[in-house]
Amino acid sequence: MSAAGPIAVTGATGYVGSRVARRLADAGVPQRLLVRDAARAPQLDGAEVVTIPDLAAEDAVRDALRGASTLFLVPAHEAPDRVDGHAATIRAAVAAGVGRIVYLSFVGAREDATFTLVRDHWATEELVRRAGLAWTFVRMNLYTDFLTAMAGQDGVLRGPAGHGRFTPVVRDDVAAACAAVLTGSGHDGRAYDIVGPERLTMDDVAATIARVTGRSVVFQDETDEEARASRAHYGAPEWELRAWISTYVAIRDGSLDLASPDFATLVGRPATSLAEHLAAD
Ligand SMILES: NC(=O)c1ccc[n+]([C@@H]2O[C@H](COP(=O)([O-])OP(=O)(O)OC[C@H]3O[C@@H](n4cnc5c(N)ncnc54)[C@H](OP(=O)(O)O)[C@@H]3O)[C@@H](O)[C@H]2O)c1
């Protein structure tokens, strides 16, 4: 590995990756952005841009990672074969001599996680742990930013979440925590839970959106069967439908109800609340 080599950043055309890259540039940290479309890469001082066809393109990713000290791996878009792409990238990092992987994972990463997409994060963590490099996992919760859009045109937030609580986190806070890990030291072998400051029910979410935006929003609890029926018109594949519904079931069963001091410890301020996020929008 090249200890002085740049930090390689994937997902830099996306929300979290681009904001992490901006923070690294502001801190004067050399970086290499691995993107699928160079025209959409952020233009940043100290950042070189390398095009890769996909995270699954192992040889191209290996060549793109040569000389990098750290790989910051943003998970790929959800897909049935997502972990295969992550596995290829992790093998590429080992072959390229990268010294450390910082993976953007998800709270409660377990093989049998209720929220089915979290199982991909568990599988990726396992691959990273076995790769023999230094690692850090920054585990996000559900994005606060997406809650408003979860309410339909009719202002109804519907799903089988019951009265369960969860601690959603603002995406920009996730980026701040990742940047703190990437620019700091002492994080090897650590997993951080990056969560919001409030344990909210979906009733709380609806009431807060209504209060802050003035929009009429209510939460309607569903059974799992009702959730399947109300989403049938999207025509989504079975894996995606299960993932959507399991988001709510994971709130109902408490899987996403994690409080943690990790964000404040890493970033030095409290995480952003839903009301603060909505007011700033
Ligand atoms: N916590 C949550 O609630 C939540 C919600 C949704 C998603 N996520 C996960 O969190 C990740 C980061 O969030 P975000 O908001 O930054 O997402 P985003 O804005 O959609 O950005 C995703 C980034 O990953 C890149 N990417 C996706 N699949 C790829 C692949 N197969 N090969 C190479 N690059 C790929 C995208 O590149 P292109 O621009 O080329 O597509 C983009 O730069 C997402 O990718 C997803 O896995 C979390």
mmCIF file of C-alpha atoms and ligand atoms in Angstrom:
data_model
loop_
_atom_site.group_PDB
_atom_site.id
_atom_site.type_symbol
_atom_site.label_atom_id
_atom_site.label_comp_id
_atom_site.label_asym_id
_atom_site.label_seq_id
_atom_site.Cartn_x
_atom_site.Cartn_y
_atom_site.Cartn_z
ATOM 1 C CA MET A 1 0.000 0.000 0.000
ATOM 2 C CA SER A 2 0.958 3.590 -0.474
ATOM 3 C CA ALA A 3 0.495 5.249 2.933
ATOM 4 C CA ALA A 4 0.705 8.631 1.280
ATOM 5 C CA GLY A 5 -1.468 7.638 -1.672
ATOM 6 C CA PRO A 6 -4.833 9.234 -2.340
ATOM 7 C CA ILE A 7 -8.110 8.132 -0.836
ATOM 8 C CA ALA A 8 -10.157 6.397 -3.527
ATOM 9 C CA VAL A 9 -13.826 7.397 -3.348
ATOM 10 C CA THR A 10 -16.621 5.450 -5.068
ATOM 11 C CA GLY A 11 -20.116 6.847 -5.540
ATOM 12 C CA ALA A 12 -18.708 10.339 -6.060
ATOM 13 C CA THR A 13 -21.444 11.221 -8.573
ATOM 14 C CA GLY A 14 -24.006 10.510 -5.844
ATOM 15 C CA TYR A 15 -25.195 12.367 -2.788
ATOM 16 C CA VAL A 16 -23.035 10.969 0.006
ATOM 17 C CA GLY A 17 -19.927 10.293 -2.093
ATOM 18 C CA SER A 18 -19.885 13.797 -3.576
ATOM 19 C CA ARG A 19 -20.260 15.392 -0.167
ATOM 20 C CA VAL A 20 -17.516 13.247 1.301
ATOM 21 C CA ALA A 21 -15.299 14.217 -1.638
ATOM 22 C CA ARG A 22 -16.086 17.911 -1.055
ATOM 23 C CA ARG A 23 -15.088 17.591 2.594
ATOM 24 C CA LEU A 24 -11.856 15.791 1.711
ATOM 25 C CA ALA A 25 -11.014 18.513 -0.823
ATOM 26 C CA ASP A 26 -11.743 21.225 1.746
ATOM 27 C CA ALA A 27 -9.345 19.429 4.132
ATOM 28 C CA GLY A 28 -6.656 19.308 1.431
ATOM 29 C CA VAL A 29 -6.678 15.500 1.282
ATOM 30 C CA PRO A 30 -5.579 14.006 -2.080
ATOM 31 C CA GLN A 31 -8.264 11.784 -3.533
ATOM 32 C CA ARG A 32 -9.204 9.783 -6.593
ATOM 33 C CA LEU A 33 -12.840 9.650 -7.621
ATOM 34 C CA LEU A 34 -13.907 6.339 -9.192
ATOM 35 C CA VAL A 35 -16.961 7.170 -11.295
ATOM 36 C CA ARG A 36 -18.947 5.618 -14.125
ATOM 37 C CA ASP A 37 -19.390 8.926 -15.925
ATOM 38 C CA ALA A 38 -16.571 11.465 -15.645
ATOM 39 C CA ALA A 39 -18.828 14.257 -16.942
ATOM 40 C CA ARG A 40 -20.879 13.995 -13.728
ATOM 41 C CA ALA A 41 -17.904 13.885 -11.341
ATOM 42 C CA PRO A 42 -17.518 16.851 -9.010
ATOM 43 C CA GLN A 43 -14.681 19.197 -9.970
ATOM 44 C CA LEU A 44 -12.542 19.485 -6.857
ATOM 45 C CA ASP A 45 -9.018 20.660 -6.080
ATOM 46 C CA GLY A 46 -6.708 17.737 -5.384
ATOM 47 C CA ALA A 47 -9.109 15.191 -6.890
ATOM 48 C CA GLU A 48 -8.268 13.075 -9.911
ATOM 49 C CA VAL A 49 -11.124 11.375 -11.715
ATOM 50 C CA VAL A 50 -10.904 7.811 -13.025
ATOM 51 C CA THR A 51 -13.677 6.138 -14.971
ATOM 52 C CA ILE A 52 -14.714 2.571 -14.166
ATOM 53 C CA PRO A 53 -17.499 0.690 -15.954
ATOM 54 C CA ASP A 54 -18.989 -0.591 -12.683
ATOM 55 C CA LEU A 55 -17.927 -1.733 -9.213
ATOM 56 C CA ALA A 56 -18.230 -5.281 -10.597
ATOM 57 C CA ALA A 57 -15.535 -4.628 -13.256
ATOM 58 C CA GLU A 58 -12.757 -6.109 -11.128
ATOM 59 C CA ASP A 59 -9.771 -5.520 -13.443
ATOM 60 C CA ALA A 60 -10.706 -1.913 -14.177
ATOM 61 C CA VAL A 61 -11.322 -1.219 -10.493
ATOM 62 C CA ARG A 62 -7.965 -2.807 -9.587
ATOM 63 C CA ASP A 63 -6.163 -0.575 -12.080
ATOM 64 C CA ALA A 64 -8.072 2.465 -10.801
ATOM 65 C CA LEU A 65 -7.081 1.667 -7.205
ATOM 66 C CA ARG A 66 -3.332 1.258 -7.746
ATOM 67 C CA GLY A 67 -1.379 3.507 -5.404
ATOM 68 C CA ALA A 68 -4.432 4.432 -3.304
ATOM 69 C CA SER A 69 -3.998 4.293 0.473
ATOM 70 C CA THR A 70 -7.670 3.865 1.353
ATOM 71 C CA LEU A 71 -10.825 2.798 -0.436
ATOM 72 C CA PHE A 72 -14.015 4.562 0.636
ATOM 73 C CA LEU A 73 -16.664 2.171 -0.636
ATOM 74 C CA VAL A 74 -20.167 3.564 -1.091
ATOM 75 C CA PRO A 75 -22.593 0.676 -1.588
ATOM 76 C CA ALA A 76 -23.960 0.272 -5.107
ATOM 77 C CA HIS A 77 -27.581 0.847 -6.026
ATOM 78 C CA GLU A 78 -29.847 -1.887 -4.717
ATOM 79 C CA ALA A 79 -29.882 -4.952 -6.987
ATOM 80 C CA PRO A 80 -30.078 -8.729 -6.478
ATOM 81 C CA ASP A 81 -26.373 -9.050 -7.433
ATOM 82 C CA ARG A 82 -25.138 -6.000 -5.513
ATOM 83 C CA VAL A 83 -22.877 -8.011 -3.207
ATOM 84 C CA ASP A 84 -21.119 -9.576 -6.221
ATOM 85 C CA GLY A 85 -20.071 -6.087 -7.325
ATOM 86 C CA HIS A 86 -18.868 -5.240 -3.839
ATOM 87 C CA ALA A 87 -16.922 -8.513 -3.709
ATOM 88 C CA ALA A 88 -15.194 -7.687 -7.004
ATOM 89 C CA THR A 89 -14.232 -4.247 -5.697
ATOM 90 C CA ILE A 90 -12.874 -5.669 -2.448
ATOM 91 C CA ARG A 91 -10.773 -8.235 -4.337
ATOM 92 C CA ALA A 92 -9.556 -5.418 -6.586
ATOM 93 C CA ALA A 93 -8.541 -3.370 -3.543
ATOM 94 C CA VAL A 94 -6.510 -6.283 -2.157
ATOM 95 C CA ALA A 95 -4.827 -6.875 -5.529
ATOM 96 C CA ALA A 96 -4.039 -3.162 -5.901
ATOM 97 C CA GLY A 97 -2.341 -3.009 -2.498
ATOM 98 C CA VAL A 98 -4.843 -0.687 -0.813
ATOM 99 C CA GLY A 99 -4.258 -0.581 2.927
ATOM 100 C CA ARG A 100 -7.697 0.235 4.337
ATOM 101 C CA ILE A 101 -11.353 -0.008 3.381
ATOM 102 C CA VAL A 102 -13.948 2.308 4.880
ATOM 103 C CA TYR A 103 -17.344 0.868 3.989
ATOM 104 C CA LEU A 104 -20.630 2.751 4.212
ATOM 105 C CA SER A 105 -22.764 0.077 5.841
ATOM 106 C CA PHE A 106 -26.093 0.002 7.649
ATOM 107 C CA VAL A 107 -27.103 -0.221 11.302
ATOM 108 C CA GLY A 108 -27.883 -3.691 12.589
ATOM 109 C CA ALA A 109 -25.920 -5.353 9.772
ATOM 110 C CA ARG A 110 -26.826 -9.004 10.295
ATOM 111 C CA GLU A 111 -27.304 -12.039 8.105
ATOM 112 C CA ASP A 112 -30.973 -12.243 9.129
ATOM 113 C CA ALA A 113 -31.750 -8.498 9.320
ATOM 114 C CA THR A 114 -35.470 -7.753 9.006
ATOM 115 C CA PHE A 115 -34.822 -4.998 6.431
ATOM 116 C CA THR A 116 -33.729 -7.306 3.661
ATOM 117 C CA LEU A 117 -31.292 -4.865 2.018
ATOM 118 C CA VAL A 118 -29.295 -4.747 5.245
ATOM 119 C CA ARG A 119 -28.309 -8.371 4.613
ATOM 120 C CA ASP A 120 -26.213 -7.101 1.665
ATOM 121 C CA HIS A 121 -24.368 -4.822 4.064
ATOM 122 C CA TRP A 122 -23.720 -7.713 6.444
ATOM 123 C CA ALA A 123 -22.388 -9.831 3.561
ATOM 124 C CA THR A 124 -20.150 -6.973 2.417
ATOM 125 C CA GLU A 125 -18.853 -6.382 5.942
ATOM 126 C CA GLU A 126 -17.957 -10.074 6.102
ATOM 127 C CA LEU A 127 -16.027 -9.824 2.831
ATOM 128 C CA VAL A 128 -14.189 -6.741 4.077
ATOM 129 C CA ARG A 129 -13.344 -8.396 7.407
ATOM 130 C CA ARG A 130 -11.901 -11.405 5.590
ATOM 131 C CA ALA A 131 -9.910 -9.329 3.079
ATOM 132 C CA GLY A 132 -7.035 -8.849 5.516
ATOM 133 C CA LEU A 133 -6.892 -5.046 5.213
ATOM 134 C CA ALA A 134 -7.581 -2.477 7.898
ATOM 135 C CA TRP A 135 -11.284 -1.588 7.909
ATOM 136 C CA THR A 136 -13.874 0.720 9.389
ATOM 137 C CA PHE A 137 -17.650 0.448 8.973
ATOM 138 C CA VAL A 138 -19.756 3.596 9.049
ATOM 139 C CA ARG A 139 -23.265 2.265 9.555
ATOM 140 C CA MET A 140 -26.074 4.597 8.495
ATOM 141 C CA ASN A 141 -29.736 4.364 9.395
ATOM 142 C CA LEU A 142 -32.646 5.162 7.059
ATOM 143 C CA TYR A 143 -32.271 8.593 5.516
ATOM 144 C CA THR A 144 -34.336 11.366 7.101
ATOM 145 C CA ASP A 145 -34.205 13.044 3.676
ATOM 146 C CA PHE A 146 -36.474 10.402 2.135
ATOM 147 C CA LEU A 147 -39.265 10.465 4.714
ATOM 148 C CA THR A 148 -41.265 13.244 3.095
ATOM 149 C CA ALA A 149 -41.307 11.416 -0.236
ATOM 150 C CA MET A 150 -42.551 8.249 1.477
ATOM 151 C CA ALA A 151 -45.917 9.965 1.898
ATOM 152 C CA GLY A 152 -48.004 9.531 -1.231
ATOM 153 C CA GLN A 153 -49.662 12.357 -3.216
ATOM 154 C CA ASP A 154 -52.609 11.921 -0.863
ATOM 155 C CA GLY A 155 -50.455 12.858 2.146
ATOM 156 C CA VAL A 156 -50.688 9.353 3.589
ATOM 157 C CA LEU A 157 -47.522 7.674 4.846
ATOM 158 C CA ARG A 158 -48.543 4.045 4.757
ATOM 159 C CA GLY A 159 -46.676 0.939 5.805
ATOM 160 C CA PRO A 160 -46.543 -1.834 8.418
ATOM 161 C CA ALA A 161 -44.449 0.143 10.929
ATOM 162 C CA GLY A 162 -46.957 0.026 13.793
ATOM 163 C CA HIS A 163 -45.805 2.032 16.790
ATOM 164 C CA GLY A 164 -42.161 1.056 16.342
ATOM 165 C CA ARG A 165 -39.424 3.649 16.688
ATOM 166 C CA PHE A 166 -36.350 4.341 14.579
ATOM 167 C CA THR A 167 -33.572 6.908 14.449
ATOM 168 C CA PRO A 168 -33.363 8.247 10.874
ATOM 169 C CA VAL A 169 -30.277 10.214 9.905
ATOM 170 C CA VAL A 170 -29.750 13.111 7.517
ATOM 171 C CA ARG A 171 -27.609 12.189 4.494
ATOM 172 C CA ASP A 172 -25.292 15.120 4.910
ATOM 173 C CA ASP A 173 -24.587 13.964 8.480
ATOM 174 C CA VAL A 174 -23.667 10.535 7.099
ATOM 175 C CA ALA A 175 -21.197 12.250 4.769
ATOM 176 C CA ALA A 176 -19.754 14.287 7.648
ATOM 177 C CA ALA A 177 -19.195 11.138 9.704
ATOM 178 C CA CYS A 178 -17.538 9.339 6.783
ATOM 179 C CA ALA A 179 -15.223 12.278 6.166
ATOM 180 C CA ALA A 180 -14.290 12.380 9.859
ATOM 181 C CA VAL A 181 -13.325 8.704 9.738
ATOM 182 C CA LEU A 182 -11.389 9.113 6.496
ATOM 183 C CA THR A 183 -9.393 12.111 7.717
ATOM 184 C CA GLY A 184 -8.926 10.930 11.320
ATOM 185 C CA SER A 185 -6.979 8.156 12.980
ATOM 186 C CA GLY A 186 -7.699 5.380 15.453
ATOM 187 C CA HIS A 187 -10.703 4.061 13.522
ATOM 188 C CA ASP A 188 -9.321 0.706 12.352
ATOM 189 C CA GLY A 189 -11.456 -2.260 13.341
ATOM 190 C CA ARG A 190 -14.322 -0.025 14.496
ATOM 191 C CA ALA A 191 -17.979 0.048 13.443
ATOM 192 C CA TYR A 192 -19.847 3.311 14.047
ATOM 193 C CA ASP A 193 -23.643 3.680 14.211
ATOM 194 C CA ILE A 194 -24.478 6.960 12.519
ATOM 195 C CA VAL A 195 -28.054 7.702 13.535
ATOM 196 C CA GLY A 196 -30.261 10.714 14.097
ATOM 197 C CA PRO A 197 -30.933 12.335 17.478
ATOM 198 C CA GLU A 198 -34.586 11.246 17.837
ATOM 199 C CA ARG A 199 -36.374 7.937 18.319
ATOM 200 C CA LEU A 200 -39.385 8.536 16.095
ATOM 201 C CA THR A 201 -42.535 6.569 15.369
ATOM 202 C CA MET A 202 -44.096 6.995 11.940
ATOM 203 C CA ASP A 203 -46.875 8.969 13.680
ATOM 204 C CA ASP A 204 -44.136 11.333 14.952
ATOM 205 C CA VAL A 205 -42.697 11.601 11.434
ATOM 206 C CA ALA A 206 -46.070 12.476 9.900
ATOM 207 C CA ALA A 207 -46.873 14.983 12.652
ATOM 208 C CA THR A 208 -43.461 16.670 12.301
ATOM 209 C CA ILE A 209 -43.707 16.953 8.511
ATOM 210 C CA ALA A 210 -47.225 18.403 8.872
ATOM 211 C CA ARG A 211 -46.120 20.885 11.549
ATOM 212 C CA VAL A 212 -42.996 22.129 9.807
ATOM 213 C CA THR A 213 -44.180 22.142 6.174
ATOM 214 C CA GLY A 214 -47.859 22.914 6.686
ATOM 215 C CA ARG A 215 -48.673 19.941 4.459
ATOM 216 C CA SER A 216 -51.394 17.536 5.539
ATOM 217 C CA VAL A 217 -49.593 14.262 6.320
ATOM 218 C CA VAL A 218 -50.831 11.303 8.365
ATOM 219 C CA PHE A 219 -49.479 7.827 9.047
ATOM 220 C CA GLN A 220 -51.636 4.822 8.249
ATOM 221 C CA ASP A 221 -50.500 1.517 9.693
ATOM 222 C CA GLU A 222 -50.865 -1.478 7.371
ATOM 223 C CA THR A 223 -50.665 -5.222 7.765
ATOM 224 C CA ASP A 224 -47.913 -6.859 5.721
ATOM 225 C CA GLU A 225 -50.597 -8.086 3.283
ATOM 226 C CA GLU A 226 -52.101 -4.604 2.942
ATOM 227 C CA ALA A 227 -48.607 -3.218 2.283
ATOM 228 C CA ARG A 228 -48.107 -5.711 -0.530
ATOM 229 C CA ALA A 229 -51.492 -4.856 -2.050
ATOM 230 C CA SER A 230 -51.041 -1.075 -1.848
ATOM 231 C CA ARG A 231 -47.685 -1.339 -3.671
ATOM 232 C CA ALA A 232 -48.756 -3.898 -6.302
ATOM 233 C CA HIS A 233 -49.449 -1.208 -8.931
ATOM 234 C CA TYR A 234 -45.731 -0.325 -9.086
ATOM 235 C CA GLY A 235 -45.041 -3.713 -10.699
ATOM 236 C CA ALA A 236 -41.738 -3.968 -8.812
ATOM 237 C CA PRO A 237 -39.814 -7.252 -8.805
ATOM 238 C CA GLU A 238 -40.376 -9.446 -5.754
ATOM 239 C CA TRP A 239 -36.972 -8.672 -4.149
ATOM 240 C CA GLU A 240 -37.660 -4.940 -4.314
ATOM 241 C CA LEU A 241 -41.224 -5.222 -3.030
ATOM 242 C CA ARG A 242 -39.955 -7.279 -0.089
ATOM 243 C CA ALA A 243 -37.265 -4.697 0.562
ATOM 244 C CA TRP A 244 -39.745 -1.806 0.598
ATOM 245 C CA ILE A 245 -42.126 -3.567 2.965
ATOM 246 C CA SER A 246 -39.336 -4.828 5.204
ATOM 247 C CA THR A 247 -38.229 -1.225 5.793
ATOM 248 C CA TYR A 248 -41.438 -0.679 7.724
ATOM 249 C CA VAL A 249 -41.419 -4.087 9.392
ATOM 250 C CA ALA A 250 -37.899 -3.317 10.662
ATOM 251 C CA ILE A 251 -39.236 -0.122 12.233
ATOM 252 C CA ARG A 252 -42.112 -2.085 13.777
ATOM 253 C CA ASP A 253 -39.824 -4.731 15.315
ATOM 254 C CA GLY A 254 -37.284 -2.213 16.641
ATOM 255 C CA SER A 255 -34.384 -3.273 14.378
ATOM 256 C CA LEU A 256 -33.717 0.340 13.362
ATOM 257 C CA ASP A 257 -34.199 1.811 16.838
ATOM 258 C CA LEU A 258 -30.577 2.503 17.697
ATOM 259 C CA ALA A 259 -29.326 5.429 19.729
ATOM 260 C CA SER A 260 -25.603 6.112 19.582
ATOM 261 C CA PRO A 261 -23.123 8.809 20.557
ATOM 262 C CA ASP A 262 -20.934 7.958 17.544
ATOM 263 C CA PHE A 263 -21.979 10.841 15.295
ATOM 264 C CA ALA A 264 -21.359 13.507 17.929
ATOM 265 C CA THR A 265 -18.066 11.881 18.926
ATOM 266 C CA LEU A 266 -16.813 11.817 15.332
ATOM 267 C CA VAL A 267 -18.165 15.148 14.095
ATOM 268 C CA GLY A 268 -18.263 17.213 17.285
ATOM 269 C CA ARG A 269 -21.898 18.345 17.133
ATOM 270 C CA PRO A 270 -25.310 16.716 17.563
ATOM 271 C CA ALA A 271 -26.885 15.054 14.540
ATOM 272 C CA THR A 272 -29.634 16.925 12.681
ATOM 273 C CA SER A 273 -33.263 16.344 13.685
ATOM 274 C CA LEU A 274 -36.136 15.839 11.247
ATOM 275 C CA ALA A 275 -37.572 19.275 12.028
ATOM 276 C CA GLU A 276 -34.181 20.951 11.533
ATOM 277 C CA HIS A 277 -33.756 19.134 8.241
ATOM 278 C CA LEU A 278 -37.219 20.117 6.995
ATOM 279 C CA ALA A 279 -36.775 23.724 8.076
ATOM 280 C CA ALA A 280 -33.470 23.938 6.198
ATOM 281 C CA ASP A 281 -34.898 22.403 3.011
HETATM 282 N N1 LIG B 1 -29.855 4.906 4.285
HETATM 283 C C1 LIG B 1 -30.828 4.947 3.378
HETATM 284 O O1 LIG B 1 -32.010 5.244 3.680
HETATM 285 C C2 LIG B 1 -30.505 4.666 1.935
HETATM 286 C C3 LIG B 1 -31.481 4.937 0.975
HETATM 287 C C4 LIG B 1 -31.169 4.673 -0.348
HETATM 288 C C5 LIG B 1 -29.931 4.151 -0.701
HETATM 289 N N2 LIG B 1 -29.003 3.906 0.263
HETATM 290 C C6 LIG B 1 -27.686 3.320 -0.060
HETATM 291 O O2 LIG B 1 -26.690 4.284 0.247
HETATM 292 C C7 LIG B 1 -25.844 4.497 -0.891
HETATM 293 C C8 LIG B 1 -25.341 5.929 -0.890
HETATM 294 O O3 LIG B 1 -26.455 6.808 -0.819
HETATM 295 P P1 LIG B 1 -26.540 8.077 -1.766
HETATM 296 O O4 LIG B 1 -27.700 8.854 -1.273
HETATM 297 O O5 LIG B 1 -25.232 8.728 -1.917
HETATM 298 O O6 LIG B 1 -26.947 7.382 -3.165
HETATM 299 P P2 LIG B 1 -26.883 8.010 -4.628
HETATM 300 O O7 LIG B 1 -27.005 9.498 -4.592
HETATM 301 O O8 LIG B 1 -27.894 7.249 -5.435
HETATM 302 O O9 LIG B 1 -25.410 7.661 -5.133
HETATM 303 C C9 LIG B 1 -25.002 6.345 -5.376
HETATM 304 C C10 LIG B 1 -23.614 6.419 -6.005
HETATM 305 O O10 LIG B 1 -23.128 5.089 -6.170
HETATM 306 C C11 LIG B 1 -22.787 4.901 -7.546
HETATM 307 N N3 LIG B 1 -23.097 3.533 -7.918
HETATM 308 C C12 LIG B 1 -24.274 2.884 -7.708
HETATM 309 N N4 LIG B 1 -24.201 1.637 -8.182
HETATM 310 C C13 LIG B 1 -22.960 1.499 -8.724
HETATM 311 C C14 LIG B 1 -22.289 0.438 -9.364
HETATM 312 N N5 LIG B 1 -22.889 -0.751 -9.561
HETATM 313 N N6 LIG B 1 -21.016 0.633 -9.787
HETATM 314 C C15 LIG B 1 -20.410 1.839 -9.608
HETATM 315 N N7 LIG B 1 -20.992 2.886 -8.985
HETATM 316 C C16 LIG B 1 -22.258 2.714 -8.547
HETATM 317 C C17 LIG B 1 -23.650 5.876 -8.320
HETATM 318 O O11 LIG B 1 -23.063 6.100 -9.574
HETATM 319 P P3 LIG B 1 -23.946 6.587 -10.843
HETATM 320 O O12 LIG B 1 -24.120 8.088 -10.640
HETATM 321 O O13 LIG B 1 -23.082 6.255 -12.002
HETATM 322 O O14 LIG B 1 -25.233 5.841 -10.796
HETATM 323 C C18 LIG B 1 -23.605 7.077 -7.385
HETATM 324 O O15 LIG B 1 -22.406 7.786 -7.550
HETATM 325 C C19 LIG B 1 -26.731 4.116 -2.086
HETATM 326 O O16 LIG B 1 -25.933 3.751 -3.204
HETATM 327 C C20 LIG B 1 -27.505 2.947 -1.521
HETATM 328 O O17 LIG B 1 -26.737 1.758 -1.561
HETATM 329 C C21 LIG B 1 -29.259 4.173 1.575
#
